Short mmCIF file of C-alpha atoms in Angstrom, two decimals:
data_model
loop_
_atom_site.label_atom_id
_atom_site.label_comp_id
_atom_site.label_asym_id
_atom_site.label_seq_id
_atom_site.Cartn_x
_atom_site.Cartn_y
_atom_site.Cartn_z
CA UNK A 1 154.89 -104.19 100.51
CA UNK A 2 153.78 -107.37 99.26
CA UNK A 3 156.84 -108.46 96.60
CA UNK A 4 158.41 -112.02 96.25
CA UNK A 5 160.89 -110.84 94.45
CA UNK A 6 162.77 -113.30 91.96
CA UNK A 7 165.50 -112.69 89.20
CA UNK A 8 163.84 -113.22 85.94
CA UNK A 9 165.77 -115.60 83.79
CA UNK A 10 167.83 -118.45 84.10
CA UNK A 11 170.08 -120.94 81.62
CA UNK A 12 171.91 -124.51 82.75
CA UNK A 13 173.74 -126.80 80.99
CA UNK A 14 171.53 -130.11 80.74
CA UNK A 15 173.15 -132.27 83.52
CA UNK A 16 174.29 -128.95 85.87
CA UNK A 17 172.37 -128.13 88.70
CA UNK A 18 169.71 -125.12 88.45
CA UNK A 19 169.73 -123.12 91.70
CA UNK A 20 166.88 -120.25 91.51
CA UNK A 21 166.82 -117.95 94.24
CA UNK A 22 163.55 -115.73 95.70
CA UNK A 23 163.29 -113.23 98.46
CA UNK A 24 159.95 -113.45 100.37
CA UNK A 25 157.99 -110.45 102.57
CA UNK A 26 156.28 -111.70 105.47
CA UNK A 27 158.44 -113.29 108.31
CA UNK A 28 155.60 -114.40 109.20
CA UNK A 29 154.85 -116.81 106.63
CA UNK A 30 154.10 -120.56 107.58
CA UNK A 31 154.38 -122.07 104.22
CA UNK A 32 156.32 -121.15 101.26
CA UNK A 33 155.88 -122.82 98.21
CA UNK A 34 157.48 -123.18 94.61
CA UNK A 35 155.10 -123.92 91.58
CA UNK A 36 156.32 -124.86 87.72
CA UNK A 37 154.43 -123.32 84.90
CA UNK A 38 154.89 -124.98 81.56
CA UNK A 39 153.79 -123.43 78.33
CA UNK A 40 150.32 -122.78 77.58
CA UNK A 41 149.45 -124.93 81.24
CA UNK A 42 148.42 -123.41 84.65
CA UNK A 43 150.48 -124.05 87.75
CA UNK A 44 151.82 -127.24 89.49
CA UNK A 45 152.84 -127.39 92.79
CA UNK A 46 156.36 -128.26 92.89
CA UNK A 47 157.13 -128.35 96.76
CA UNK A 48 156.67 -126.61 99.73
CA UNK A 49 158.56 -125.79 102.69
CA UNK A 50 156.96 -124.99 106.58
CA UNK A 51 158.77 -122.23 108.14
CA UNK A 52 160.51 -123.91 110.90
CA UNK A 53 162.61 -126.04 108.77
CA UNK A 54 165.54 -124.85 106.97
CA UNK A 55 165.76 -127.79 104.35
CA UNK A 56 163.70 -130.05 102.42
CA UNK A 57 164.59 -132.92 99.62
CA UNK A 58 162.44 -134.30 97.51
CA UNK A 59 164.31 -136.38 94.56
CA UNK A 60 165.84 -133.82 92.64
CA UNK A 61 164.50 -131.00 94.18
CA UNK A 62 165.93 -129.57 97.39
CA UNK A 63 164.50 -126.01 98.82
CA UNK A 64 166.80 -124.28 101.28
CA UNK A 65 165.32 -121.69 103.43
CA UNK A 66 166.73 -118.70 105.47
CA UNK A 67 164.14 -117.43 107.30
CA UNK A 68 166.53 -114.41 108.79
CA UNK A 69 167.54 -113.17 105.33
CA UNK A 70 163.60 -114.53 104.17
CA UNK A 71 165.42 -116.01 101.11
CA UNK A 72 164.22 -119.05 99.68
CA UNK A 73 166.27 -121.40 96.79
CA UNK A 74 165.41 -124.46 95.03
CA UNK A 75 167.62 -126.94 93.70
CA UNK A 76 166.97 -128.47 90.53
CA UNK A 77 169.98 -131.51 90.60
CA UNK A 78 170.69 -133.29 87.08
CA UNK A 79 168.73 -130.43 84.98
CA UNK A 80 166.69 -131.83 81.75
CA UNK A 81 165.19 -130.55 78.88
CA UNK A 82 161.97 -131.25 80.96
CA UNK A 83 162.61 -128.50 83.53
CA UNK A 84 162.07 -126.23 81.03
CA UNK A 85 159.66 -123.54 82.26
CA UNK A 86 158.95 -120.25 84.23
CA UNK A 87 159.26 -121.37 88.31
CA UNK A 88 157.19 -119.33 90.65
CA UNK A 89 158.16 -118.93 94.43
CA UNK A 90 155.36 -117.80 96.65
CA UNK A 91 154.28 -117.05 100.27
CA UNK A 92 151.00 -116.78 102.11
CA UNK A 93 151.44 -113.63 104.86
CA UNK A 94 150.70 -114.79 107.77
CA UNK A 95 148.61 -111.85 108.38
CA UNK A 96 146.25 -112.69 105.72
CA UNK A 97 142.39 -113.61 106.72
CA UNK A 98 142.62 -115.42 103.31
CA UNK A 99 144.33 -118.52 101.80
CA UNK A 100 146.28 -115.67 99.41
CA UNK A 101 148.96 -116.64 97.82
CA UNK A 102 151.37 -113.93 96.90
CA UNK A 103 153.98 -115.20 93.74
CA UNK A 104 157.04 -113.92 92.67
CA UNK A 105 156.72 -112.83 88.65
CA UNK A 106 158.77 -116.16 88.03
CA UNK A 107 162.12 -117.13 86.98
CA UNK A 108 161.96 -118.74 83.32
CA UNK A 109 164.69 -121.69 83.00
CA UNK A 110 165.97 -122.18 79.68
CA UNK A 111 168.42 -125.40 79.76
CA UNK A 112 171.03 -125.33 76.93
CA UNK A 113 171.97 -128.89 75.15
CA UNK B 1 147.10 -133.58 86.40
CA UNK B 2 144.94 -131.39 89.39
CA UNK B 3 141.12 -132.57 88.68
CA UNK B 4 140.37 -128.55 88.48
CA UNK B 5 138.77 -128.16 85.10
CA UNK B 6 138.43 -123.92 83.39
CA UNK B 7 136.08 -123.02 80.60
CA UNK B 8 136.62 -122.29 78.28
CA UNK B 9 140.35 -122.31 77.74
CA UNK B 10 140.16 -119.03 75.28
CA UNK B 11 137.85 -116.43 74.89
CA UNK B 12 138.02 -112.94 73.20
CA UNK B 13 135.77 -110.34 74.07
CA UNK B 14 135.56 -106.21 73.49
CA UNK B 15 135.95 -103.30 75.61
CA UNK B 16 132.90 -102.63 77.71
CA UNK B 17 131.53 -106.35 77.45
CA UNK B 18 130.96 -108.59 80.67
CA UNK B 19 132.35 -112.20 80.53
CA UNK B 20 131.56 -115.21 83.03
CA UNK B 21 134.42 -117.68 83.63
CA UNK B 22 133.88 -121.62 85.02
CA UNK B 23 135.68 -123.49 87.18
CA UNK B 24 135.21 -126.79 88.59
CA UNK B 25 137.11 -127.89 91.69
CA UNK B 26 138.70 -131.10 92.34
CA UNK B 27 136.44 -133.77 93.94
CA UNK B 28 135.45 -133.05 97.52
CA UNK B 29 137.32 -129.65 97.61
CA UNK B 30 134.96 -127.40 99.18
CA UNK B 31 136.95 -123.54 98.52
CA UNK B 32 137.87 -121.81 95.26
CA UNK B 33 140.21 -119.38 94.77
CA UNK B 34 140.64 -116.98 91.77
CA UNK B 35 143.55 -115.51 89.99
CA UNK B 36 144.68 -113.02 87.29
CA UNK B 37 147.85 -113.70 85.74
CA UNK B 38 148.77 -110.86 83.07
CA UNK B 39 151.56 -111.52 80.66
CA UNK B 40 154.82 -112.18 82.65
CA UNK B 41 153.89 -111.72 85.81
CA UNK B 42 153.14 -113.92 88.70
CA UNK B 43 149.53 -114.59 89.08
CA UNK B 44 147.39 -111.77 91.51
CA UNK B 45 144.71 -112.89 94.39
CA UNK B 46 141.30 -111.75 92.76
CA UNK B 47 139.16 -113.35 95.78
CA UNK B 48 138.32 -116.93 97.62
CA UNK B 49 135.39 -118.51 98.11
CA UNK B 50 134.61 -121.06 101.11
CA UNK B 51 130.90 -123.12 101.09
CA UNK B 52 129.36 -120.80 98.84
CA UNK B 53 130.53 -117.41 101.06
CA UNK B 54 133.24 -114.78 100.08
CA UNK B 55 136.16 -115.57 102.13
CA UNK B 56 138.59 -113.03 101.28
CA UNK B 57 139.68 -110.34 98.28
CA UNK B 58 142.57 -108.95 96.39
CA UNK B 59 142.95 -105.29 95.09
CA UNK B 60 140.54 -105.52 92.67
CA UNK B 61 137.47 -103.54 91.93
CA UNK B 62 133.90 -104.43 92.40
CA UNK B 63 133.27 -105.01 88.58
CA UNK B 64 135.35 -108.33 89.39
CA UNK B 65 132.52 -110.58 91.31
CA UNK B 66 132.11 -114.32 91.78
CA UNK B 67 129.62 -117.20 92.79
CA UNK B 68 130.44 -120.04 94.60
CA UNK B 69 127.80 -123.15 93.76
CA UNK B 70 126.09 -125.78 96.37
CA UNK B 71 128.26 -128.47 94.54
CA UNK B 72 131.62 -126.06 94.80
CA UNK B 73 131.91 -124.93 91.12
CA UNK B 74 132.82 -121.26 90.59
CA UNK B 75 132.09 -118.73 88.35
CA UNK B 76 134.16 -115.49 87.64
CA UNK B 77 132.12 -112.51 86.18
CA UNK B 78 133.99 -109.14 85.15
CA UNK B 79 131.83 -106.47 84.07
CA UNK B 80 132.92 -103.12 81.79
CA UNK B 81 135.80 -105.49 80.47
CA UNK B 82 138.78 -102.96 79.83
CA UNK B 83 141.60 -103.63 78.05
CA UNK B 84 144.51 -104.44 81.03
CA UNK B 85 141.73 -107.11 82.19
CA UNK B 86 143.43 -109.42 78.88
CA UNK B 87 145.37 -112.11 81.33
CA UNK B 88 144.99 -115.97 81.98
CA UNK B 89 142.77 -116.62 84.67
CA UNK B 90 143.37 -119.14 87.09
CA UNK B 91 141.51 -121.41 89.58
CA UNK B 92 142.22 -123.39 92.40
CA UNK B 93 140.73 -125.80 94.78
CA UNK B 94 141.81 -126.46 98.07
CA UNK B 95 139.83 -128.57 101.12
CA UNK B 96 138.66 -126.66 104.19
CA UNK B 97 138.12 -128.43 107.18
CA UNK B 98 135.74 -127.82 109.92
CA UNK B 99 136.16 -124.12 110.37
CA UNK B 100 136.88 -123.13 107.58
CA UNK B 101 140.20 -122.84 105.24
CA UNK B 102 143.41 -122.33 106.61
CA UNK B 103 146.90 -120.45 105.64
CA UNK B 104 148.00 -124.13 104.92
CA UNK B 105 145.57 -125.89 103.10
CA UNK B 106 147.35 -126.89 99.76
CA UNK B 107 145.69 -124.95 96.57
CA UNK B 108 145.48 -127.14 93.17
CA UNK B 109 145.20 -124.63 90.13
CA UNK B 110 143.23 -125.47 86.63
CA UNK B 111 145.29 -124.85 83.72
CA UNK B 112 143.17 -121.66 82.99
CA UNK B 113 141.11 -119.60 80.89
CA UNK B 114 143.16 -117.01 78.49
CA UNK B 115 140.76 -113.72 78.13
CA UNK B 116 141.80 -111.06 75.47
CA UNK B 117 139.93 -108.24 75.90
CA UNK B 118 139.86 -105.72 72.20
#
């Protein structure tokens, strides 16, 4: 099937680290990709990893992937009230004739004071 | 900020009505995909367009249709409007090179149109 499966909510201390984990389809997959939703806005492309790496950093963010497993994390270091929102993982099958993007349903981070 | 611009942002219609969504791609982006997002859920492929052509479709039926303009704006049109069509609507832009988009090509979303459907 075509799920990116994610668990659906998660809460951090402000200052902890926010892990949030996803489970992709396609092994075939060249990119995978993690977008932020805030409130009432549309999507923002957070980061993006290609398949043949297994780690990338990007300030705060770091996205580990294990392409055996197909399980994908990112790292939110130093959490702040500003990370507050739903975080969408999401692949592109490589058999796809399309530029179709297939999302999780989104893990909403909630970061307690 | 993306440069992808939706109109309108909100828009109630009924049951049975047909409703035309905009979009308007970021500078020099030349494809335009679509998306439905119902309430908490990930967003859902409705289709792509590439120069002005149909490059690709989602699972959903042919009462969901679209237009691709000369200077890459978009329209969405859904016909017979039913009630589990209520969902934000998303668009985004991406640049296809010579030959045409690719699995890679990094899509830039508009912050969306929110259709409730009575």
């Amino acid at each position: 099937g075509e799920d990116v499966e994610q668990s659906l909510f998660l809460s951090v201390r402000e200052g902890d680290s926010s892990v949030i984990n996803c489970t992709y389809t396609d092994s075939s997959s060249t990119y995978l990709y993690w977008y932020k939703q805030e409130p009432g806005a549309g999507l923002q492309l957070l980061t993006y990893i290609f398949s043949n790496m297994d780690m990338k950093q990007d300030q705060r963010l770091t996205v580990l992937l294990n392409k055996k497993d197909k399980h994908l994390s990112l790292r939110i270091a130093d959490t702040q009230t500003g990370d507050s929102a739903i975080y969408f993982c999401a692949e592109i099958p490589g058999y796809s004739s399309a530029s179709k993007i297939i999302f999780g349903s989104g893990t909403r981070l909630s970061i307690r004071p | 900020e993306t440069g992808v611009t939706q109109s309108p942002t909100h828009l109630i219609k009924t049951r049975g009505q047909q409703v035309t969504l905009r979009c308007s791609s970021q500078s020099g982006h030349n494809t335009v995909s679509w998306y439905q997002q119902a309430l908490g859920q990930g967003p859902q492929f409705i289709f792509q367009y590439y120069r002005e052509e149909e490059n690709g479709r989602g699972n959903f039926p042919p009462r969901f249709s679209g237009l691709q303009f000369p200077n890459y704006s978009s329209e969405l049109n859904v016909n017979a409007l039913e009630l589990d069509d209520s969902a934000l609507y998303l668009c985004a832009s991406s640049l296809g090179l010579a030959g045409g988009p690719k699995l890679t090509d990094t899509q830039y979303f508009g912050p969306g149109t929110r259709l409730t459907v009575l």
